[in-house]
mmCIF file of C-alpha atoms in Angstrom:
data_model
loop_
_atom_site.group_PDB
_atom_site.id
_atom_site.type_symbol
_atom_site.label_atom_id
_atom_site.label_comp_id
_atom_site.label_asym_id
_atom_site.label_seq_id
_atom_site.Cartn_x
_atom_site.Cartn_y
_atom_site.Cartn_z
ATOM 1 C CA UNK K 8 1.733 9.066 -6.629
ATOM 2 C CA UNK K 9 4.286 11.433 -5.189
ATOM 3 C CA UNK K 10 7.100 10.270 -2.925
ATOM 4 C CA UNK K 11 9.280 13.005 -1.478
ATOM 5 C CA UNK K 12 12.481 12.050 0.307
ATOM 6 C CA UNK K 13 15.041 14.107 2.210
ATOM 7 C CA UNK K 14 17.369 12.137 4.495
ATOM 8 C CA UNK K 15 20.529 12.893 6.430
ATOM 9 C CA UNK K 16 22.165 10.132 8.430
ATOM 10 C CA UNK K 17 25.654 9.428 9.684
ATOM 11 C CA UNK K 18 27.365 6.072 10.089
ATOM 12 C CA UNK K 19 30.959 5.501 11.097
ATOM 13 C CA UNK K 20 32.914 6.856 8.156
ATOM 14 C CA UNK K 21 29.874 7.487 5.950
ATOM 15 C CA UNK K 22 27.500 10.438 5.633
ATOM 16 C CA UNK K 23 24.190 10.158 3.783
ATOM 17 C CA UNK K 24 22.611 13.414 2.611
ATOM 18 C CA UNK K 25 20.052 12.895 -0.158
ATOM 19 C CA UNK K 26 16.912 14.449 -1.532
ATOM 20 C CA UNK K 27 14.741 13.379 -4.458
ATOM 21 C CA UNK K 28 11.167 12.880 -5.613
ATOM 22 C CA UNK K 29 9.586 9.862 -7.282
ATOM 23 C CA UNK K 30 6.372 9.733 -9.267
ATOM 24 C CA UNK K 31 4.267 6.956 -10.803
ATOM 25 C CA UNK K 32 5.892 3.982 -12.507
ATOM 26 C CA UNK K 33 9.346 2.657 -11.655
ATOM 27 C CA UNK K 34 12.000 4.903 -10.139
ATOM 28 C CA UNK K 35 15.461 3.341 -10.002
ATOM 29 C CA UNK K 36 17.980 4.114 -7.276
ATOM 30 C CA UNK K 37 21.271 3.344 -8.964
ATOM 31 C CA UNK K 38 24.763 3.389 -7.536
ATOM 32 C CA UNK K 39 27.716 1.256 -6.671
ATOM 33 C CA UNK K 40 27.878 -0.770 -3.466
ATOM 34 C CA UNK K 41 28.148 1.548 -0.500
ATOM 35 C CA UNK K 42 26.425 4.480 -2.228
ATOM 36 C CA UNK K 43 23.577 4.484 0.324
ATOM 37 C CA UNK K 44 20.791 2.773 -1.636
ATOM 38 C CA UNK K 45 19.704 0.235 0.990
ATOM 39 C CA UNK K 46 19.882 2.819 3.775
ATOM 40 C CA UNK K 47 17.449 4.988 1.819
ATOM 41 C CA UNK K 48 14.877 2.246 1.225
ATOM 42 C CA UNK K 49 15.147 1.044 4.830
ATOM 43 C CA UNK K 50 14.423 4.592 5.977
ATOM 44 C CA UNK K 51 11.431 4.832 3.628
ATOM 45 C CA UNK K 52 10.150 1.471 4.885
ATOM 46 C CA UNK K 53 10.468 2.535 8.515
ATOM 47 C CA UNK K 54 13.130 -0.061 9.293
ATOM 48 C CA UNK K 55 15.685 2.661 10.034
ATOM 49 C CA UNK K 56 15.120 5.946 11.837
ATOM 50 C CA UNK K 57 17.538 8.465 10.294
ATOM 51 C CA UNK K 58 19.172 11.287 12.179
ATOM 52 C CA UNK K 59 16.920 13.673 10.247
ATOM 53 C CA UNK K 60 14.345 13.004 7.541
ATOM 54 C CA UNK K 61 11.331 14.395 5.748
ATOM 55 C CA UNK K 62 9.602 11.545 3.926
ATOM 56 C CA UNK K 63 6.068 11.778 2.569
ATOM 57 C CA UNK K 64 3.995 9.548 0.296
ATOM 58 C CA UNK K 65 1.130 11.523 -1.201
ATOM 59 C CA UNK K 66 -0.478 13.130 1.865
ATOM 60 C CA UNK K 67 0.935 10.680 4.407
ATOM 61 C CA UNK K 68 3.921 11.849 6.448
ATOM 62 C CA UNK K 69 6.293 8.971 7.225
ATOM 63 C CA UNK K 70 9.078 11.016 8.802
ATOM 64 C CA UNK K 71 9.404 14.589 9.955
ATOM 65 C CA UNK K 72 10.895 16.444 12.894
ATOM 66 C CA UNK K 73 7.781 15.499 14.896
ATOM 67 C CA UNK K 74 6.653 12.259 13.216
ATOM 68 C CA UNK K 75 7.894 8.709 12.835
ATOM 69 C CA UNK K 76 5.220 6.444 11.385
ATOM 70 C CA UNK K 77 5.809 2.786 12.340
ATOM 71 C CA UNK K 78 6.671 0.413 9.510
ATOM 72 C CA UNK K 79 3.417 -1.569 9.768
ATOM 73 C CA UNK K 80 1.372 1.587 9.137
ATOM 74 C CA UNK K 81 3.199 2.727 5.995
ATOM 75 C CA UNK K 82 1.471 0.390 3.480
ATOM 76 C CA UNK K 83 4.774 -0.494 1.860
ATOM 77 C CA UNK K 84 5.612 -3.790 0.197
ATOM 78 C CA UNK K 85 9.297 -4.715 0.480
ATOM 79 C CA UNK K 86 11.028 -7.303 -1.709
ATOM 80 C CA UNK K 87 14.515 -8.126 -0.458
ATOM 81 C CA UNK K 88 17.461 -9.608 -2.326
ATOM 82 C CA UNK K 89 17.062 -12.950 -0.526
ATOM 83 C CA UNK K 90 13.228 -13.284 -0.770
ATOM 84 C CA UNK K 91 12.793 -14.003 3.000
ATOM 85 C CA UNK K 92 9.893 -16.408 2.646
ATOM 86 C CA UNK K 93 8.656 -18.331 5.679
ATOM 87 C CA UNK K 94 10.372 -21.728 5.264
ATOM 88 C CA UNK K 95 7.764 -23.687 7.250
ATOM 89 C CA UNK K 96 4.870 -22.444 5.094
ATOM 90 C CA UNK K 97 3.878 -23.471 1.590
ATOM 91 C CA UNK K 98 3.808 -20.893 -1.193
ATOM 92 C CA UNK K 99 0.041 -20.592 -0.808
ATOM 93 C CA UNK K 100 0.406 -20.050 2.940
ATOM 94 C CA UNK K 101 3.107 -17.414 2.386
ATOM 95 C CA UNK K 102 0.726 -15.560 0.087
ATOM 96 C CA UNK K 103 -2.214 -15.912 2.469
ATOM 97 C CA UNK K 104 -0.109 -14.518 5.299
ATOM 98 C CA UNK K 105 0.304 -11.253 3.368
ATOM 99 C CA UNK K 106 -3.444 -11.040 2.856
ATOM 100 C CA UNK K 107 -3.905 -10.609 6.603
ATOM 101 C CA UNK K 108 -2.353 -7.151 6.376
ATOM 102 C CA UNK K 109 -3.895 -5.844 3.163
ATOM 103 C CA UNK K 110 -7.036 -5.661 1.128
ATOM 104 C CA UNK K 111 -5.849 -7.681 -1.862
ATOM 105 C CA UNK K 112 -6.994 -11.154 -0.830
ATOM 106 C CA UNK K 113 -9.673 -11.095 -3.550
ATOM 107 C CA UNK K 114 -6.958 -10.322 -6.106
ATOM 108 C CA UNK K 115 -4.944 -13.415 -5.206
ATOM 109 C CA UNK K 116 -5.825 -15.302 -8.385
ATOM 110 C CA UNK K 117 -4.823 -12.358 -10.556
ATOM 111 C CA UNK K 118 -1.464 -11.996 -8.796
ATOM 112 C CA UNK K 119 -0.795 -15.738 -9.007
ATOM 113 C CA UNK K 120 -1.538 -15.701 -12.741
ATOM 114 C CA UNK K 121 0.436 -12.504 -13.306
ATOM 115 C CA UNK K 122 3.573 -13.994 -11.758
ATOM 116 C CA UNK K 123 3.108 -17.520 -13.096
ATOM 117 C CA UNK K 124 3.266 -19.208 -9.691
ATOM 118 C CA UNK K 125 0.072 -21.275 -9.818
ATOM 119 C CA UNK K 126 1.963 -24.563 -10.059
ATOM 120 C CA UNK K 127 4.122 -23.653 -7.043
ATOM 121 C CA UNK K 128 1.344 -23.154 -4.479
ATOM 122 C CA UNK K 129 1.719 -26.496 -2.685
ATOM 123 C CA UNK K 130 5.520 -26.367 -2.515
ATOM 124 C CA UNK K 131 7.750 -25.033 0.258
ATOM 125 C CA UNK K 132 10.470 -22.392 -0.303
ATOM 126 C CA UNK K 133 13.332 -24.895 0.065
ATOM 127 C CA UNK K 134 12.171 -26.636 -3.143
ATOM 128 C CA UNK K 135 12.048 -23.442 -5.232
ATOM 129 C CA UNK K 136 14.689 -21.966 -7.518
ATOM 130 C CA UNK K 137 15.982 -18.458 -6.848
ATOM 131 C CA UNK K 138 13.758 -16.945 -9.536
ATOM 132 C CA UNK K 139 10.700 -18.795 -8.245
ATOM 133 C CA UNK K 140 11.352 -17.561 -4.718
ATOM 134 C CA UNK K 141 11.545 -13.965 -5.936
ATOM 135 C CA UNK K 142 8.277 -14.291 -7.843
ATOM 136 C CA UNK K 143 6.591 -15.607 -4.698
ATOM 137 C CA UNK K 144 8.124 -12.760 -2.683
ATOM 138 C CA UNK K 145 6.711 -10.315 -5.230
ATOM 139 C CA UNK K 146 3.292 -11.905 -4.931
ATOM 140 C CA UNK K 147 3.385 -11.716 -1.150
ATOM 141 C CA UNK K 148 4.373 -8.041 -1.278
ATOM 142 C CA UNK K 149 1.596 -7.193 -3.734
ATOM 143 C CA UNK K 150 -1.062 -9.012 -1.708
ATOM 144 C CA UNK K 151 -0.318 -6.753 1.268
ATOM 145 C CA UNK K 152 -2.051 -4.007 -0.768
ATOM 146 C CA UNK K 153 0.939 -1.645 -0.834
ATOM 147 C CA UNK K 154 0.748 2.013 -1.772
ATOM 148 C CA UNK K 155 4.442 1.711 -2.720
ATOM 149 C CA UNK K 156 6.647 -1.278 -3.568
ATOM 150 C CA UNK K 157 10.314 -1.253 -2.560
ATOM 151 C CA UNK K 158 12.598 -3.697 -4.363
ATOM 152 C CA UNK K 159 16.154 -3.888 -3.045
ATOM 153 C CA UNK K 160 18.459 -5.673 -5.527
ATOM 154 C CA UNK K 161 15.803 -8.370 -6.141
ATOM 155 C CA UNK K 162 17.799 -10.047 -8.936
ATOM 156 C CA UNK K 163 21.323 -9.660 -7.573
ATOM 157 C CA UNK K 164 21.524 -13.232 -6.284
ATOM 158 C CA UNK K 165 20.351 -14.784 -9.561
ATOM 159 C CA UNK K 166 22.558 -16.037 -12.374
ATOM 160 C CA UNK K 167 22.110 -14.819 -15.942
ATOM 161 C CA UNK K 168 19.488 -17.336 -17.128
ATOM 162 C CA UNK K 169 17.397 -17.027 -13.938
ATOM 163 C CA UNK K 170 17.583 -13.250 -14.183
ATOM 164 C CA UNK K 171 16.401 -13.385 -17.801
ATOM 165 C CA UNK K 172 13.528 -15.629 -16.708
ATOM 166 C CA UNK K 173 12.178 -13.209 -14.117
ATOM 167 C CA UNK K 174 12.605 -9.897 -15.998
ATOM 168 C CA UNK K 175 9.492 -10.471 -18.152
ATOM 169 C CA UNK K 176 7.456 -10.878 -14.968
ATOM 170 C CA UNK K 177 8.774 -7.541 -13.718
ATOM 171 C CA UNK K 178 7.813 -5.972 -17.063
ATOM 172 C CA UNK K 179 4.311 -7.379 -16.604
ATOM 173 C CA UNK K 180 4.181 -6.266 -12.985
ATOM 174 C CA UNK K 181 5.003 -2.711 -14.007
ATOM 175 C CA UNK K 182 2.302 -2.516 -16.655
ATOM 176 C CA UNK K 183 -0.489 -4.521 -14.992
ATOM 177 C CA UNK K 184 -0.587 -3.571 -11.312
ATOM 178 C CA UNK K 185 -0.212 0.214 -11.289
ATOM 179 C CA UNK K 186 1.697 0.021 -7.996
ATOM 180 C CA UNK K 187 4.560 2.555 -7.978
ATOM 181 C CA UNK K 188 7.965 0.943 -7.495
ATOM 182 C CA UNK K 189 11.250 2.174 -6.048
ATOM 183 C CA UNK K 190 13.792 -0.206 -7.549
ATOM 184 C CA UNK K 191 17.300 -0.472 -6.106
ATOM 185 C CA UNK K 192 20.023 -1.844 -8.354
ATOM 186 C CA UNK K 193 23.622 -1.534 -9.471
ATOM 187 C CA UNK K 194 22.873 -3.406 -12.732
ATOM 188 C CA UNK K 195 22.478 -1.015 -15.651
ATOM 189 C CA UNK K 196 20.660 -3.563 -17.831
ATOM 190 C CA UNK K 197 17.880 -4.019 -15.262
ATOM 191 C CA UNK K 198 17.408 -0.290 -14.815
ATOM 192 C CA UNK K 199 17.429 0.405 -18.566
ATOM 193 C CA UNK K 200 14.733 -2.199 -19.099
ATOM 194 C CA UNK K 201 12.393 -1.390 -16.213
ATOM 195 C CA UNK K 202 12.747 2.179 -14.993
ATOM 196 C CA UNK K 203 10.849 5.309 -15.956
ATOM 197 C CA UNK K 204 12.919 7.610 -13.765
ATOM 198 C CA UNK K 205 16.419 7.274 -12.389
ATOM 199 C CA UNK K 206 18.256 8.616 -9.346
ATOM 200 C CA UNK K 207 22.054 8.301 -9.476
ATOM 201 C CA UNK K 208 23.833 7.978 -6.130
ATOM 202 C CA UNK K 209 27.512 8.273 -5.278
ATOM 203 C CA UNK K 210 29.073 8.343 -1.799
ATOM 204 C CA UNK K 211 25.796 9.191 -0.081
ATOM 205 C CA UNK K 212 24.790 11.992 -2.462
ATOM 206 C CA UNK K 213 22.386 12.326 -5.391
ATOM 207 C CA UNK K 214 24.440 13.264 -8.432
ATOM 208 C CA UNK K 215 21.690 13.212 -11.076
ATOM 209 C CA UNK K 216 17.975 12.458 -11.245
ATOM 210 C CA UNK K 217 15.294 12.671 -13.887
ATOM 211 C CA UNK K 218 13.598 10.680 -16.664
ATOM 212 C CA UNK K 219 15.505 7.500 -17.482
ATOM 213 C CA UNK K 220 16.034 8.406 -21.130
ATOM 214 C CA UNK K 221 17.692 11.695 -20.161
ATOM 215 C CA UNK K 222 19.879 10.365 -17.345
ATOM 216 C CA UNK K 223 21.146 7.322 -19.267
ATOM 217 C CA UNK K 224 22.246 9.495 -22.194
ATOM 218 C CA UNK K 225 23.874 12.183 -20.054
ATOM 219 C CA UNK K 226 27.664 12.294 -20.619
ATOM 220 C CA UNK K 227 28.103 13.344 -16.994
ATOM 221 C CA UNK K 228 26.618 9.994 -15.915
ATOM 222 C CA UNK K 229 29.265 7.919 -17.705
ATOM 223 C CA UNK K 230 31.670 7.675 -14.714
ATOM 224 C CA UNK K 231 28.875 6.352 -12.481
ATOM 225 C CA UNK K 232 27.329 3.988 -15.017
ATOM 226 C CA UNK K 233 30.730 2.721 -16.124
ATOM 227 C CA UNK K 234 32.440 3.257 -19.458
ATOM 228 C CA UNK K 235 31.397 -0.157 -20.804
ATOM 229 C CA UNK K 236 27.806 0.125 -19.541
ATOM 230 C CA UNK K 237 27.041 3.734 -20.486
ATOM 231 C CA UNK K 238 24.598 4.253 -23.310
ATOM 232 C CA UNK K 239 21.196 5.551 -24.299
ATOM 233 C CA UNK K 240 17.766 3.938 -24.279
ATOM 234 C CA UNK K 241 15.615 4.501 -27.363
ATOM 235 C CA UNK K 242 11.930 3.868 -27.855
ATOM 236 C CA UNK K 243 11.057 1.962 -31.004
ATOM 237 C CA UNK K 244 8.164 0.301 -32.824
ATOM 238 C CA UNK K 245 8.579 -3.015 -34.608
ATOM 239 C CA UNK K 246 7.494 -2.651 -38.249
ATOM 240 C CA UNK K 247 8.751 -5.831 -39.932
ATOM 241 C CA UNK K 248 10.452 -9.194 -39.429
ATOM 242 C CA UNK K 249 12.589 -10.177 -42.404
ATOM 243 C CA UNK K 250 13.294 -13.726 -43.618
ATOM 244 C CA UNK K 251 17.021 -13.155 -43.004
ATOM 245 C CA UNK K 252 16.508 -12.793 -39.232
ATOM 246 C CA UNK K 253 16.698 -9.001 -39.243
ATOM 247 C CA UNK K 254 13.783 -6.984 -37.901
ATOM 248 C CA UNK K 255 12.998 -3.395 -38.829
ATOM 249 C CA UNK K 256 12.231 -0.937 -36.046
ATOM 250 C CA UNK K 257 11.094 2.655 -36.306
ATOM 251 C CA UNK K 258 12.814 5.151 -34.001
ATOM 252 C CA UNK K 259 12.430 8.913 -33.897
ATOM 253 C CA UNK K 260 15.339 9.582 -36.257
ATOM 254 C CA UNK K 261 14.673 6.814 -38.795
ATOM 255 C CA UNK K 262 14.774 3.018 -38.988
ATOM 256 C CA UNK K 263 17.053 0.377 -37.504
ATOM 257 C CA UNK K 264 17.537 -3.218 -38.628
ATOM 258 C CA UNK K 265 18.406 -5.470 -35.692
ATOM 259 C CA UNK K 266 18.803 -9.131 -34.819
ATOM 260 C CA UNK K 267 16.968 -11.068 -32.132
ATOM 261 C CA UNK K 268 13.772 -9.009 -31.901
ATOM 262 C CA UNK K 269 11.051 -11.278 -30.479
ATOM 263 C CA UNK K 270 8.282 -8.695 -30.135
ATOM 264 C CA UNK K 271 5.413 -8.808 -32.659
ATOM 265 C CA UNK K 272 4.926 -6.291 -35.444
ATOM 266 C CA UNK K 273 3.397 -3.119 -34.026
ATOM 267 C CA UNK K 274 4.880 -3.627 -30.557
ATOM 268 C CA UNK K 275 6.597 -0.803 -28.711
ATOM 269 C CA UNK K 276 10.018 -1.774 -27.368
ATOM 270 C CA UNK K 277 13.048 -0.242 -25.694
ATOM 271 C CA UNK K 278 16.515 -0.475 -27.208
ATOM 272 C CA UNK K 279 19.613 -0.066 -25.095
ATOM 273 C CA UNK K 280 22.409 1.224 -27.342
ATOM 274 C CA UNK K 281 25.840 1.284 -25.708
ATOM 275 C CA UNK K 282 27.876 4.438 -26.264
ATOM 276 C CA UNK K 283 30.916 2.378 -27.274
ATOM 277 C CA UNK K 284 28.885 0.851 -30.148
ATOM 278 C CA UNK K 285 27.975 4.171 -31.788
ATOM 279 C CA UNK K 286 30.285 5.411 -34.543
ATOM 280 C CA UNK K 287 30.213 8.974 -35.856
ATOM 281 C CA UNK K 288 30.642 10.272 -39.408
ATOM 282 C CA UNK K 289 30.683 13.868 -40.656
ATOM 283 C CA UNK K 290 29.161 12.818 -43.980
ATOM 284 C CA UNK K 291 26.559 10.266 -45.043
ATOM 285 C CA UNK K 292 28.606 7.031 -45.118
ATOM 286 C CA UNK K 293 28.904 5.072 -48.343
ATOM 287 C CA UNK K 294 30.047 1.490 -48.830
ATOM 288 C CA UNK K 295 29.734 0.421 -45.181
ATOM 289 C CA UNK K 296 28.542 -2.983 -44.028
ATOM 290 C CA UNK K 297 26.680 -1.247 -41.192
ATOM 291 C CA UNK K 298 23.271 -0.161 -42.479
ATOM 292 C CA UNK K 299 21.872 1.580 -39.387
ATOM 293 C CA UNK K 300 22.622 5.247 -39.964
ATOM 294 C CA UNK K 301 20.765 7.995 -38.120
ATOM 295 C CA UNK K 302 21.113 11.768 -38.628
ATOM 296 C CA UNK K 303 21.987 13.499 -35.353
ATOM 297 C CA UNK K 304 23.154 16.759 -33.814
ATOM 298 C CA UNK K 305 25.783 17.136 -31.095
ATOM 299 C CA UNK K 306 24.262 18.644 -27.945
ATOM 300 C CA UNK K 307 27.336 18.414 -25.701
ATOM 301 C CA UNK K 308 30.852 16.997 -25.480
ATOM 302 C CA UNK K 309 32.387 15.843 -22.213
ATOM 303 C CA UNK K 310 36.023 14.906 -21.841
ATOM 304 C CA UNK K 311 37.511 13.276 -18.760
ATOM 305 C CA UNK K 312 40.951 12.495 -17.420
ATOM 306 C CA UNK K 313 41.402 9.570 -19.821
ATOM 307 C CA UNK K 314 41.623 9.398 -23.611
ATOM 308 C CA UNK K 315 37.865 9.117 -24.187
ATOM 309 C CA UNK K 316 35.134 11.668 -24.777
ATOM 310 C CA UNK K 317 31.371 11.253 -24.347
ATOM 311 C CA UNK K 318 29.291 12.854 -27.092
ATOM 312 C CA UNK K 319 25.626 13.607 -26.379
ATOM 313 C CA UNK K 320 23.470 13.549 -29.513
ATOM 314 C CA UNK K 321 19.951 14.566 -30.469
ATOM 315 C CA UNK K 322 18.586 11.962 -32.897
ATOM 316 C CA UNK K 323 15.150 13.065 -34.018
ATOM 317 C CA UNK K 324 14.343 14.392 -30.559
ATOM 318 C CA UNK K 325 15.679 11.344 -28.707
ATOM 319 C CA UNK K 326 18.939 11.359 -26.762
ATOM 320 C CA UNK K 327 21.758 9.168 -28.034
ATOM 321 C CA UNK K 328 25.249 8.781 -26.592
ATOM 322 C CA UNK K 329 28.548 8.018 -28.335
ATOM 323 C CA UNK K 330 31.971 7.428 -26.885
ATOM 324 C CA UNK K 331 34.997 8.262 -29.015
ATOM 325 C CA UNK K 332 38.599 9.203 -28.331
ATOM 326 C CA UNK K 333 39.637 12.755 -27.603
ATOM 327 C CA UNK K 334 41.877 12.470 -30.632
ATOM 328 C CA UNK K 335 38.810 11.787 -32.802
ATOM 329 C CA UNK K 336 37.079 14.861 -31.381
ATOM 330 C CA UNK K 337 40.045 16.997 -32.372
ATOM 331 C CA UNK K 338 40.675 15.467 -35.797
ATOM 332 C CA UNK K 339 36.987 15.626 -36.787
ATOM 333 C CA UNK K 340 36.558 19.093 -35.345
ATOM 334 C CA UNK K 341 33.525 18.011 -33.344
ATOM 335 C CA UNK K 342 31.646 20.765 -31.546
ATOM 336 C CA UNK K 343 28.261 21.472 -30.001
ATOM 337 C CA UNK K 344 25.505 22.094 -32.540
ATOM 338 C CA UNK K 345 27.257 20.183 -35.321
ATOM 339 C CA UNK K 346 25.203 17.865 -37.556
ATOM 340 C CA UNK K 347 26.561 14.417 -38.391
ATOM 341 C CA UNK K 348 25.559 10.757 -38.676
ATOM 342 C CA UNK K 349 25.452 8.081 -35.982
ATOM 343 C CA UNK K 350 26.185 4.522 -37.122
ATOM 344 C CA UNK K 351 24.965 1.483 -35.158
ATOM 345 C CA UNK K 352 25.888 -2.078 -36.148
ATOM 346 C CA UNK K 353 22.977 -4.523 -36.272
ATOM 347 C CA UNK K 354 24.922 -6.999 -34.135
ATOM 348 C CA UNK K 355 25.866 -4.449 -31.481
ATOM 349 C CA UNK K 356 22.391 -4.302 -29.934
ATOM 350 C CA UNK K 357 22.143 -7.642 -28.134
ATOM 351 C CA UNK K 358 18.848 -9.502 -27.788
ATOM 352 C CA UNK K 359 18.777 -8.919 -24.033
ATOM 353 C CA UNK K 360 19.103 -5.172 -24.721
ATOM 354 C CA UNK K 361 15.700 -5.172 -26.473
ATOM 355 C CA UNK K 362 12.800 -5.178 -24.043
ATOM 356 C CA UNK K 363 9.096 -4.537 -23.928
ATOM 357 C CA UNK K 364 6.551 -5.662 -26.455
ATOM 358 C CA UNK K 365 3.348 -3.788 -25.691
ATOM 359 C CA UNK K 366 1.153 -2.682 -28.592
#
């Protein structure tokens, strides 16, 4: 799948001028409120006709100087923040309605099982929780046989527990359906868990795009992600579960012992490691309570207007990010190309920062 997007559009007091490409898997559009995310997905869906646009999905031209393909001919599934189910229809009837416009009616049972909504079929939307409504909305979108799925802040209206409930279904959706997804969010934890690629937006412009692992660990992305949310995503394999509650995971640069790992031995998982939780040492530490120590090399140092500095690291070929003070950079003599050790506390990687579980 190849989605190519170039859009310029002007609102009162706001100019949108973006260009990016998205491939298979999940591509996240990330930015603060007002960055232009919803305008972009509405233009892709055909719900907004921009001042100028060149939008193509594979060989199908959605928008060009001469073309504007109507929304109903774009084969796009759209999941909104507020679900937008038909209130007078049951869940089963909502799903069947989508089947009128696609070729997935025979896959209804699979979608129902995938999203765990079999026991909801006879109920009406007013009796569903927020997470249940979103799962039904996902099912309806998938049953329209989309070539592309747009998801605009689908979890923004959910509280923490409901959000945690639905994220595993989105993990399953990503791996089981093969439908490419453009996922809009301003929540870093969602993006870190689900996305394969990431497009950063600020004030109607694309500031950075590329593979998730590269963008998340880019020091230049820290201002947009937020100082407290910035950090890298590592790929790991679970190798052991100890009797003390600690699990051992293999990453590119060595092993980590972490709490709260639910995935079985042999599973591949993602770890989100916040930059503020990574300590740096010039020598192999001795006598520390923290046991997670990875050799690394500094690839870049970025200082801002404040007292902090973002340090990009190469840890066995994977990108890691640390945030220290500018004073620490000076006193340690940190510079690009320098070898050192990154220290990660076992308790700093929260359970909800560990995702995945495929073998």
